[in-house]
CSV table of N, CA and C in Angstrom, one decimal:
chain,number,residue,atom,x,y,z
C,26,MET,N,56.7,13.5,152.6
C,26,MET,CA,57.1,12.6,153.6
C,26,MET,C,57.9,13.6,154.5
C,27,VAL,N,57.5,13.3,155.7
C,27,VAL,CA,58.1,14.2,156.7
C,27,VAL,C,58.5,13.4,158.0
C,28,CYS,N,59.6,13.8,158.6
C,28,CYS,CA,60.1,13.2,159.7
C,28,CYS,C,59.9,14.1,160.8
C,29,ARG,N,59.2,13.7,161.7
C,29,ARG,CA,58.7,14.7,162.9
C,29,ARG,C,59.6,14.1,164.2
C,30,GLY,N,60.0,15.0,164.8
C,30,GLY,CA,60.9,14.8,166.1
C,30,GLY,C,60.0,15.5,167.3
C,31,GLU,N,60.0,14.8,168.3
C,31,GLU,CA,59.4,15.4,169.5
C,31,GLU,C,60.3,16.4,170.2
C,32,THR,N,61.6,16.1,170.2
C,32,THR,CA,62.6,16.9,170.8
C,32,THR,C,63.8,17.1,170.1
C,33,GLY,N,63.5,17.3,168.7
C,33,GLY,CA,64.7,17.5,167.8
C,33,GLY,C,65.4,16.1,167.6
C,34,GLY,N,64.9,15.0,167.6
C,34,GLY,CA,65.5,13.7,167.8
C,34,GLY,C,66.3,13.4,166.4
C,35,THR,N,67.3,12.4,166.6
C,35,THR,CA,68.0,12.3,165.2
C,35,THR,C,67.4,11.0,164.7
C,36,PRO,N,67.9,10.5,163.4
C,36,PRO,CA,67.3,9.3,162.9
C,36,PRO,C,67.6,8.0,163.8
C,37,SER,N,68.6,8.0,164.6
C,37,SER,CA,69.0,6.9,165.5
C,37,SER,C,68.1,6.9,166.5
C,38,GLY,N,67.2,7.9,167.0
C,38,GLY,CA,66.4,7.6,168.2
C,38,GLY,C,64.9,7.4,167.8
C,39,GLU,N,64.3,7.1,169.1
C,39,GLU,CA,62.9,6.8,168.9
C,39,GLU,C,61.9,8.1,168.9
C,40,SER,N,62.7,9.4,169.0
C,40,SER,CA,61.8,10.3,169.1
C,40,SER,C,61.4,11.1,167.7
C,41,TRP,N,61.5,10.4,166.7
C,41,TRP,CA,60.8,10.8,165.4
C,41,TRP,C,60.1,9.8,164.8
C,42,GLN,N,59.2,10.3,164.1
C,42,GLN,CA,58.1,9.3,163.4
C,42,GLN,C,58.4,9.7,161.9
C,43,VAL,N,57.9,8.7,161.0
C,43,VAL,CA,57.8,8.9,159.5
C,43,VAL,C,56.4,9.1,159.3
C,44,ASP,N,56.0,10.1,158.6
C,44,ASP,CA,54.7,10.6,158.0
C,44,ASP,C,54.9,10.8,156.6
C,45,GLY,N,54.4,9.9,155.9
C,45,GLY,CA,54.5,10.1,154.3
C,45,GLY,C,53.3,10.0,153.6
C,46,SER,N,53.2,10.7,152.5
C,46,SER,CA,52.1,10.6,151.6
C,46,SER,C,52.0,9.3,150.9
C,47,PRO,N,50.9,8.7,150.8
C,47,PRO,CA,50.9,7.3,150.3
C,47,PRO,C,51.7,7.3,148.9
C,48,GLY,N,52.4,6.4,148.7
C,48,GLY,CA,53.1,6.1,147.3
C,48,GLY,C,54.5,6.9,147.3
C,49,GLU,N,54.6,7.7,148.1
C,49,GLU,CA,55.9,8.4,148.1
C,49,GLU,C,57.0,7.7,148.4
C,50,LEU,N,58.1,7.5,147.8
C,50,LEU,CA,59.2,6.7,148.1
C,50,LEU,C,60.1,7.6,148.9
C,51,MET,N,60.7,7.0,149.9
C,51,MET,CA,61.8,7.7,150.9
C,51,MET,C,63.0,6.7,150.9
C,52,ALA,N,64.0,7.2,150.8
C,52,ALA,CA,65.2,6.3,151.2
C,52,ALA,C,66.0,6.8,152.3
C,53,LEU,N,66.7,5.8,153.0
C,53,LEU,CA,67.4,6.3,154.1
C,53,LEU,C,68.9,5.5,154.0
C,54,MET,N,69.9,6.4,154.0
C,54,MET,CA,71.3,5.7,153.7
C,54,MET,C,71.9,5.9,155.2
C,55,TYR,N,72.6,4.8,155.5
C,55,TYR,CA,73.5,4.9,157.0
C,55,TYR,C,74.8,4.5,156.4
C,56,LEU,N,75.7,5.5,156.6
C,56,LEU,CA,76.9,5.3,156.0
C,56,LEU,C,78.2,5.8,157.2
C,57,ASP,N,79.4,5.1,157.0
C,57,ASP,CA,80.5,5.6,157.7
C,57,ASP,C,81.6,5.5,157.1
C,58,ILE,N,82.8,6.0,157.6
C,58,ILE,CA,84.1,6.0,157.0
C,58,ILE,C,84.6,4.8,157.4
C,59,ASP,N,85.2,3.9,156.4
C,59,ASP,CA,85.7,2.7,156.6
C,59,ASP,C,87.3,2.9,157.2
C,60,GLY,N,87.5,2.3,158.4
C,60,GLY,CA,88.9,2.3,159.1
C,60,GLY,C,89.0,3.8,159.7
C,61,PHE,N,88.1,4.4,160.1
C,61,PHE,CA,88.1,5.9,160.6
C,61,PHE,C,89.0,5.8,162.0
C,62,LYS,N,88.8,4.8,162.7
C,62,LYS,CA,89.5,4.5,164.3
C,62,LYS,C,91.1,4.6,163.8
C,63,ARG,N,91.5,3.9,162.7
C,63,ARG,CA,92.8,3.9,162.4
C,63,ARG,C,93.4,5.3,162.1
C,64,ILE,N,92.7,5.9,161.4
C,64,ILE,CA,93.0,7.3,161.1
C,64,ILE,C,93.2,8.3,162.3
C,65,ASN,N,92.3,8.1,163.1
C,65,ASN,CA,92.4,8.9,164.4
C,65,ASN,C,93.4,8.5,165.2
C,66,ASP,N,93.7,7.1,165.2
C,66,ASP,CA,94.9,6.5,166.1
C,66,ASP,C,96.3,7.0,165.3
C,67,GLN,N,96.4,6.9,164.2
C,67,GLN,CA,97.6,7.2,163.5
C,67,GLN,C,97.9,8.8,163.4
C,68,PHE,N,96.9,9.6,163.0
C,68,PHE,CA,97.2,10.9,162.8
C,68,PHE,C,96.7,11.9,163.9
C,69,GLY,N,95.8,11.4,164.9
C,69,GLY,CA,95.3,12.1,165.9
C,69,GLY,C,93.8,12.7,165.5
C,70,HIS,N,93.3,13.1,166.7
C,70,HIS,CA,91.8,13.4,166.6
C,70,HIS,C,91.5,14.7,165.7
C,71,GLN,N,92.5,15.7,166.0
C,71,GLN,CA,92.5,16.7,165.1
C,71,GLN,C,92.4,16.5,163.6
C,72,ALA,N,93.2,15.7,163.0
C,72,ALA,CA,93.2,15.1,161.8
C,72,ALA,C,91.9,14.4,161.4
C,73,GLY,N,91.5,13.6,162.5
C,73,GLY,CA,90.1,12.9,162.3
C,73,GLY,C,88.8,14.1,162.2
C,74,ASP,N,88.9,15.2,162.8
C,74,ASP,CA,88.0,15.9,162.8
C,74,ASP,C,88.0,16.7,161.5
C,75,GLU,N,89.2,17.0,161.0
C,75,GLU,CA,89.3,17.6,159.7
C,75,GLU,C,88.7,16.8,158.5
C,76,LEU,N,89.1,15.4,158.7
C,76,LEU,CA,88.5,14.4,157.8
C,76,LEU,C,87.1,14.6,157.8
C,77,LEU,N,86.6,14.4,159.0
C,77,LEU,CA,84.9,14.4,159.1
C,77,LEU,C,84.4,15.8,158.4
C,78,ARG,N,85.0,16.9,158.5
C,78,ARG,CA,84.6,18.0,157.9
C,78,ARG,C,84.5,18.0,156.3
C,79,GLY,N,85.8,17.3,155.8
C,79,GLY,CA,85.9,17.1,154.5
C,79,GLY,C,84.8,16.0,153.9
C,80,PHE,N,84.5,15.0,154.6
C,80,PHE,CA,83.7,14.0,154.2
C,80,PHE,C,82.2,14.6,154.3
C,81,ALA,N,81.9,15.4,155.1
C,81,ALA,CA,80.6,16.1,155.2
C,81,ALA,C,80.5,17.0,154.0
C,82,GLY,N,81.5,17.7,153.8
C,82,GLY,CA,81.4,18.6,152.5
C,82,GLY,C,81.1,17.9,151.2
C,83,ARG,N,82.0,16.7,151.1
C,83,ARG,CA,81.7,15.9,149.9
C,83,ARG,C,80.3,15.4,149.6
C,84,LEU,N,79.9,14.9,151.0
C,84,LEU,CA,78.4,14.3,151.2
C,84,LEU,C,77.4,15.4,150.6
C,85,SER,N,77.7,16.6,151.1
C,85,SER,CA,76.7,17.8,150.7
C,85,SER,C,76.8,17.9,149.1
C,86,GLN,N,77.9,18.0,148.5
C,86,GLN,CA,78.1,18.3,147.0
C,86,GLN,C,77.6,17.1,146.2
C,87,ALA,N,77.6,15.8,146.6
C,87,ALA,CA,77.3,14.9,145.9
C,87,ALA,C,75.7,14.6,145.9
C,88,LEU,N,75.0,15.3,146.9
C,88,LEU,CA,73.6,14.9,146.9
C,88,LEU,C,72.7,15.9,146.3
C,89,ARG,N,71.4,15.7,146.3
C,89,ARG,CA,70.5,16.8,145.8
C,89,ARG,C,70.5,17.8,146.9
C,90,ALA,N,69.9,19.0,146.7
C,90,ALA,CA,69.9,20.3,147.6
C,90,ALA,C,68.9,19.8,148.7
C,91,GLY,N,67.8,19.1,148.4
C,91,GLY,CA,66.6,18.9,149.3
C,91,GLY,C,67.0,17.7,150.2
C,92,ASP,N,68.0,16.9,150.1
C,92,ASP,CA,68.4,15.6,150.8
C,92,ASP,C,68.7,16.1,152.2
C,93,VAL,N,68.2,15.5,153.2
C,93,VAL,CA,68.7,15.7,154.5
C,93,VAL,C,70.0,15.0,154.8
C,94,ARG,N,71.0,15.7,155.4
C,94,ARG,CA,72.2,14.9,155.7
C,94,ARG,C,72.4,15.3,157.2
C,95,ALA,N,72.8,14.2,158.0
C,95,ALA,CA,73.1,14.3,159.4
C,95,ALA,C,74.3,13.6,159.8
C,96,ARG,N,75.0,14.1,160.6
C,96,ARG,CA,76.3,13.2,161.3
C,96,ARG,C,75.5,12.8,162.6
C,97,LEU,N,75.4,11.6,162.9
C,97,LEU,CA,74.8,11.0,164.0
C,97,LEU,C,75.9,11.0,165.1
C,98,GLY,N,77.2,10.9,165.0
C,98,GLY,CA,78.3,10.8,165.8
C,98,GLY,C,79.3,10.1,165.4
C,99,GLY,N,80.4,10.3,166.0
C,99,GLY,CA,81.7,9.5,165.4
C,99,GLY,C,81.7,9.8,163.9
C,100,ASP,N,81.8,8.6,163.2
C,100,ASP,CA,82.1,8.8,161.8
C,100,ASP,C,80.8,8.2,161.0
C,101,GLU,N,79.6,8.3,161.9
C,101,GLU,CA,78.4,7.7,161.2
C,101,GLU,C,77.6,8.9,160.6
C,102,PHE,N,77.1,8.7,159.5
C,102,PHE,CA,76.1,9.8,158.9
C,102,PHE,C,74.9,9.1,158.4
C,103,THR,N,73.9,10.0,158.2
C,103,THR,CA,72.6,9.2,157.5
C,103,THR,C,72.1,10.5,156.5
C,104,VAL,N,71.5,9.9,155.6
C,104,VAL,CA,71.0,10.7,154.4
C,104,VAL,C,69.5,10.4,154.2
C,105,ILE,N,68.7,11.2,154.1
C,105,ILE,CA,67.1,11.0,153.9
C,105,ILE,C,66.8,11.6,152.5
C,106,MET,N,66.5,10.8,151.6
C,106,MET,CA,66.1,11.3,150.2
C,106,MET,C,64.6,11.0,150.0
C,107,GLU,N,63.8,12.2,150.0
C,107,GLU,CA,62.2,12.0,149.8
C,107,GLU,C,62.0,12.3,148.4
C,108,GLY,N,60.8,11.8,148.0
C,108,GLY,CA,60.2,12.1,146.7
C,108,GLY,C,60.7,11.3,145.6
C,109,LEU,N,61.3,10.3,145.9
C,109,LEU,CA,62.0,9.6,144.8
C,109,LEU,C,60.9,8.8,144.0
C,110,PRO,N,61.0,8.8,142.5
C,110,PRO,CA,60.1,8.2,141.6
C,110,PRO,C,60.2,6.7,141.8
C,111,ASP,N,61.5,6.0,142.1
C,111,ASP,CA,61.9,4.6,142.2
C,111,ASP,C,63.0,4.6,142.8
C,112,PRO,N,63.6,3.3,143.2
C,112,PRO,CA,64.8,3.1,144.2
C,112,PRO,C,66.0,3.4,143.4
C,113,ASN,N,65.9,3.5,142.0
C,113,ASN,CA,67.2,3.7,141.3
C,113,ASN,C,67.7,5.0,141.6
C,114,GLY,N,67.0,6.1,141.9
C,114,GLY,CA,67.7,7.4,142.3
C,114,GLY,C,68.6,7.4,143.6
C,115,ALA,N,68.1,6.7,144.5
C,115,ALA,CA,68.8,6.5,145.6
C,115,ALA,C,70.1,5.5,145.5
C,116,VAL,N,69.8,4.4,144.7
C,116,VAL,CA,70.9,3.7,144.5
C,116,VAL,C,72.1,4.3,143.7
C,117,SER,N,71.6,5.1,142.8
C,117,SER,CA,72.6,5.9,142.0
C,117,SER,C,73.4,6.9,142.8
C,118,ALA,N,72.6,7.6,143.8
C,118,ALA,CA,73.3,8.5,144.5
C,118,ALA,C,74.3,7.8,145.6
C,119,ALA,N,73.8,6.7,146.2
C,119,ALA,CA,74.9,6.1,146.9
C,119,ALA,C,76.1,5.6,146.2
C,120,GLN,N,75.9,5.1,144.9
C,120,GLN,CA,77.0,4.7,144.2
C,120,GLN,C,78.1,5.9,143.9
C,121,LYS,N,77.3,7.2,143.6
C,121,LYS,CA,78.0,8.4,143.5
C,121,LYS,C,78.8,8.8,144.7
C,122,LEU,N,78.4,8.5,145.8
C,122,LEU,CA,79.0,8.7,147.1
C,122,LEU,C,80.3,7.9,147.3
C,123,ILE,N,80.0,6.6,146.9
C,123,ILE,CA,81.3,5.6,146.9
C,123,ILE,C,82.4,6.2,146.1
C,124,VAL,N,82.1,6.6,145.0
C,124,VAL,CA,83.3,7.2,144.1
C,124,VAL,C,83.6,8.5,144.6
C,125,ALA,N,82.9,9.5,145.0
C,125,ALA,CA,83.3,10.7,145.6
C,125,ALA,C,84.3,10.6,146.7
C,126,MET,N,84.1,9.7,147.8
C,126,MET,CA,84.8,9.6,148.8
C,126,MET,C,86.3,8.8,148.5
C,127,GLN,N,86.3,8.3,147.2
C,127,GLN,CA,87.4,7.7,146.9
C,127,GLN,C,88.8,8.5,146.5
C,128,ALA,N,88.3,9.7,146.1
C,128,ALA,CA,89.3,10.8,145.9
C,128,ALA,C,90.0,11.1,147.2
C,129,PRO,N,91.3,11.2,147.1
C,129,PRO,CA,92.1,11.4,148.2
C,129,PRO,C,91.6,12.7,149.1
C,130,PHE,N,91.9,12.8,150.3
C,130,PHE,CA,91.5,14.1,151.2
C,130,PHE,C,92.9,14.7,151.6
C,131,ALA,N,93.0,16.0,151.6
C,131,ALA,CA,94.0,16.7,152.1
C,131,ALA,C,93.7,17.1,153.5
C,132,VAL,N,94.5,16.6,154.5
C,132,VAL,CA,94.3,16.7,155.9
C,132,VAL,C,95.7,17.0,156.6
C,133,GLU,N,95.6,18.2,157.2
C,133,GLU,CA,97.0,18.6,157.8
C,133,GLU,C,98.2,18.4,157.1
C,134,GLN,N,98.1,18.7,155.7
C,134,GLN,CA,99.1,18.7,154.8
C,134,GLN,C,99.7,17.2,154.6
C,135,ARG,N,98.6,16.3,154.7
C,135,ARG,CA,98.9,15.0,154.3
C,135,ARG,C,97.7,14.5,153.3
C,136,THR,N,98.0,13.5,152.4
C,136,THR,CA,97.0,13.0,151.7
C,136,THR,C,96.6,11.8,152.2
C,137,ILE,N,95.0,11.7,152.7
C,137,ILE,CA,94.5,10.5,153.2
C,137,ILE,C,93.5,9.8,152.3
C,138,ALA,N,93.7,8.5,151.9
C,138,ALA,CA,92.7,8.1,151.1
C,138,ALA,C,91.8,7.1,152.0
C,139,ILE,N,90.4,7.2,151.8
C,139,ILE,CA,89.4,6.6,152.3
C,139,ILE,C,88.5,5.9,151.6
C,140,SER,N,87.6,5.1,152.0
C,140,SER,CA,86.4,4.6,151.4
C,140,SER,C,85.2,4.7,152.3
C,141,THR,N,84.1,4.4,151.8
C,141,THR,CA,82.8,4.5,152.7
C,141,THR,C,82.1,3.3,152.4
C,142,SER,N,81.3,2.7,153.6
C,142,SER,CA,80.3,1.8,153.2
C,142,SER,C,78.9,2.3,153.5
C,143,ILE,N,77.9,1.7,152.7
C,143,ILE,CA,76.6,2.5,152.9
C,143,ILE,C,75.5,1.2,152.9
C,144,GLY,N,74.6,1.5,154.0
C,144,GLY,CA,73.4,0.6,153.9
C,144,GLY,C,72.2,1.6,153.4
C,145,LEU,N,71.4,0.9,152.7
C,145,LEU,CA,70.4,1.7,152.1
C,145,LEU,C,69.0,1.0,152.3
C,146,ALA,N,68.1,1.7,152.9
C,146,ALA,CA,66.7,1.0,153.2
C,146,ALA,C,65.5,2.0,152.6
C,147,PHE,N,64.5,1.4,152.2
C,147,PHE,CA,63.4,2.3,151.5
C,147,PHE,C,62.2,2.0,152.3
C,148,TYR,N,61.4,3.3,152.2
C,148,TYR,CA,60.0,3.3,153.0
C,148,TYR,C,58.9,4.0,152.0
C,149,ARG,N,57.8,3.3,151.7
C,149,ARG,CA,56.9,4.0,150.9
C,149,ARG,C,55.4,3.8,151.8
C,150,GLY,N,55.1,4.8,152.5
C,150,GLY,CA,53.8,4.8,153.1
C,150,GLY,C,53.6,3.4,154.2
C,151,GLY,N,52.5,3.3,154.7
C,151,GLY,CA,52.4,2.2,155.4
C,151,GLY,C,52.7,2.5,157.0
C,152,ALA,N,52.5,1.3,157.7
C,152,ALA,CA,53.0,1.5,159.1
C,152,ALA,C,54.4,1.1,159.5
C,153,THR,N,55.0,1.8,159.9
C,153,THR,CA,56.4,1.7,160.5
C,153,THR,C,57.0,2.7,161.4
C,154,THR,N,58.0,2.5,162.1
C,154,THR,CA,58.5,3.3,163.1
C,154,THR,C,60.0,3.7,162.3
C,155,ALA,N,60.4,4.9,162.9
C,155,ALA,CA,61.8,5.4,162.6
C,155,ALA,C,62.7,4.3,162.8
C,156,ALA,N,62.6,3.8,163.9
C,156,ALA,CA,63.6,2.7,164.5
C,156,ALA,C,63.8,1.5,163.6
C,157,ALA,N,62.6,1.1,163.0
C,157,ALA,CA,62.6,0.0,162.1
C,157,ALA,C,63.4,0.4,160.8
C,158,LEU,N,63.1,1.6,160.4
C,158,LEU,CA,63.9,2.0,159.1
C,158,LEU,C,65.3,2.1,159.3
C,159,VAL,N,65.7,2.7,160.5
C,159,VAL,CA,67.1,2.9,160.7
C,159,VAL,C,67.7,1.6,161.1
C,160,LYS,N,67.2,0.6,161.6
C,160,LYS,CA,67.6,-0.7,161.9
C,160,LYS,C,67.9,-1.3,160.5
C,161,GLN,N,67.1,-1.2,159.6
C,161,GLN,CA,67.4,-2.0,158.3
C,161,GLN,C,68.5,-1.4,157.6
C,162,ALA,N,68.6,0.0,157.6
C,162,ALA,CA,69.7,0.7,157.1
C,162,ALA,C,71.0,0.2,157.7
C,163,ASP,N,71.0,0.3,159.0
C,163,ASP,CA,72.1,-0.2,159.7
C,163,ASP,C,72.5,-1.6,159.4
C,164,GLU,N,71.6,-2.5,159.4
C,164,GLU,CA,72.0,-3.9,159.0
C,164,GLU,C,72.6,-4.0,157.7
C,165,MET,N,72.2,-3.2,156.7
C,165,MET,CA,72.8,-3.1,155.3
C,165,MET,C,74.1,-2.6,155.4
C,166,LEU,N,74.3,-1.6,156.2
C,166,LEU,CA,75.7,-1.1,156.6
C,166,LEU,C,76.6,-2.1,156.9
C,167,TYR,N,76.2,-2.9,158.0
C,167,TYR,CA,77.1,-4.0,158.2
C,167,TYR,C,77.3,-5.1,157.5
C,168,GLN,N,76.4,-5.3,156.5
C,168,GLN,CA,76.5,-6.3,155.4
C,168,GLN,C,77.6,-5.6,154.4
C,169,ALA,N,77.6,-4.5,154.2
C,169,ALA,CA,78.5,-3.8,153.2
C,169,ALA,C,79.9,-4.0,153.8
C,170,LYS,N,80.0,-3.7,155.2
C,170,LYS,CA,81.3,-4.0,155.8
C,170,LYS,C,81.9,-5.4,155.6
C,171,GLY,N,80.8,-6.3,155.8
C,171,GLY,CA,81.3,-7.7,155.7
C,171,GLY,C,81.5,-8.1,154.4
C,172,ALA,N,81.0,-7.5,153.4
C,172,ALA,CA,81.3,-7.7,152.0
C,172,ALA,C,82.5,-7.1,151.4
C,173,GLY,N,83.3,-6.7,152.4
C,173,GLY,CA,84.5,-6.0,152.0
C,173,GLY,C,84.8,-4.5,152.2
C,174,ARG,N,83.7,-3.9,152.5
C,174,ARG,CA,83.8,-2.5,152.6
C,174,ARG,C,83.6,-1.8,151.2
C,175,ASN,N,83.6,-0.5,151.3
C,175,ASN,CA,83.6,0.4,149.9
C,175,ASN,C,82.5,-0.1,149.1
C,176,ASN,N,81.4,-0.5,149.6
C,176,ASN,CA,80.3,-0.7,148.8
C,176,ASN,C,78.9,-0.4,149.4
C,177,VAL,N,77.8,-0.6,148.6
C,177,VAL,CA,76.6,-0.2,149.0
C,177,VAL,C,75.8,-1.6,149.1
C,178,GLN,N,75.0,-1.8,150.2
C,178,GLN,CA,74.1,-2.8,150.3
C,178,GLN,C,72.7,-2.3,150.4
C,179,VAL,N,71.8,-2.9,149.7
C,179,VAL,CA,70.5,-2.4,149.5
C,179,VAL,C,69.5,-3.3,150.0
C,180,ALA,N,68.6,-2.9,150.9
C,180,ALA,CA,67.6,-3.8,151.6
C,180,ALA,C,66.7,-4.3,150.5
C,181,PRO,N,66.3,-5.6,150.8
C,181,PRO,CA,65.5,-6.4,149.7
C,181,PRO,C,64.1,-5.8,149.5
C,182,GLY,N,63.6,-5.1,150.3
C,182,GLY,CA,62.1,-4.6,150.3
C,182,GLY,C,61.9,-3.1,150.9
C,183,LEU,N,60.5,-2.9,150.8
C,183,LEU,CA,60.2,-1.6,151.4
C,183,LEU,C,59.8,-1.8,152.9
C,184,ILE,N,60.1,-0.9,153.8
C,184,ILE,CA,59.5,-1.1,155.3
C,184,ILE,C,58.1,-0.5,155.1
C,185,GLY,N,57.4,-1.2,155.9
C,185,GLY,CA,56.0,-0.7,156.0
C,185,GLY,C,55.0,-1.1,154.8
C,186,GLU,N,55.5,-2.0,153.9
C,186,GLU,CA,54.7,-2.5,152.8
C,186,GLU,C,54.9,-4.0,152.8
C,187,ALA,N,53.8,-4.6,152.6
C,187,ALA,CA,53.8,-5.9,152.3
C,187,ALA,C,54.6,-6.4,151.1
C,188,PRO,N,55.3,-7.5,151.1
C,188,PRO,CA,56.1,-8.0,150.0
C,188,PRO,C,55.1,-8.3,148.8
C,189,PRO,N,55.6,-7.9,147.6
C,189,PRO,CA,54.8,-8.1,146.3
C,189,PRO,C,54.5,-9.8,146.4
C,190,ARG,N,53.4,-10.1,145.8
C,190,ARG,CA,52.8,-11.4,145.6
C,190,ARG,C,53.4,-12.1,144.2
C,191,SER,N,53.8,-11.4,143.2
C,191,SER,CA,54.4,-11.9,142.0
C,191,SER,C,55.5,-11.2,141.9
C,192,ASP,N,56.5,-11.9,140.8
C,192,ASP,CA,57.7,-11.5,140.6
C,192,ASP,C,57.5,-10.2,139.8
C,193,PRO,N,58.3,-9.1,140.4
C,193,PRO,CA,58.1,-7.8,139.7
C,193,PRO,C,59.0,-7.5,138.6
C,194,GLY,N,59.9,-8.5,138.3
C,194,GLY,CA,61.0,-8.3,137.4
C,194,GLY,C,62.3,-8.0,138.0
C,195,PRO,N,63.3,-7.6,137.2
C,195,PRO,CA,64.6,-7.1,137.6
C,195,PRO,C,64.4,-6.0,138.5
C,196,SER,N,65.4,-6.1,139.6
C,196,SER,CA,65.4,-5.2,140.7
C,196,SER,C,66.7,-4.5,140.9
C,197,PRO,N,66.7,-3.2,141.2
C,197,PRO,CA,68.0,-2.4,141.4
C,197,PRO,C,68.5,-2.8,142.7
C,198,MET,N,67.8,-3.6,143.5
C,198,MET,CA,68.3,-4.1,145.0
C,198,MET,C,69.5,-5.1,144.8
C,199,GLY,N,70.3,-4.8,145.7
C,199,GLY,CA,71.4,-5.8,145.8
C,199,GLY,C,72.6,-5.2,146.0
C,200,GLU,N,73.8,-5.8,145.8
C,200,GLU,CA,75.2,-5.3,146.1
C,200,GLU,C,75.9,-4.4,145.0
C,201,LEU,N,76.3,-3.3,145.4
C,201,LEU,CA,77.1,-2.5,144.5
C,201,LEU,C,78.4,-2.3,145.1
C,202,HIS,N,79.4,-2.2,144.2
C,202,HIS,CA,80.8,-1.9,144.5
C,202,HIS,C,81.3,-0.7,143.7
C,203,GLY,N,82.2,0.0,144.5
C,203,GLY,CA,82.9,1.1,143.8
C,203,GLY,C,83.8,0.5,142.8
C,204,PRO,N,84.6,1.4,142.1
C,204,PRO,CA,85.6,0.9,141.2
C,204,PRO,C,86.8,0.5,142.0
C,205,SER,N,87.5,-0.6,141.4
C,205,SER,CA,88.5,-1.3,142.1
C,205,SER,C,89.8,-0.4,141.9
């Protein structure tokens, strides 16, 4: 699976396309820091920037070495996970991120507790655009926020693939929450 950009585009733009090997599963996470504006307003932009660096560091530590991580702007990040055998790997990684971000951050001699919300969408070959995949992951992010934040919402199907005709049995798709 390769994401090709015409001008070094980001996952939020139309300037890249998804090229995948048939059958190769890819996951796209769209995540942000819950309540980030409040942190910037209360502690200042320098503290917000330091928090973003810490968040990005934990993101890198919690994921596989080959996973692509990108900050889109503000407090929005994406993660592209390729070569997954099934959706469970991405769902587990997203849950791991929820837990990792709950540990307090040391920012300018303060301790700041945050949480993250994550939208997760999947792609396995077939016709689609990057914009469609990003849109689905973004919609799941907003569902996670609507469900109380600090959770993962998983898209119900694969982008670019027709829905199955029979019941495939239990699915890992659905809502996941971090520890209370």
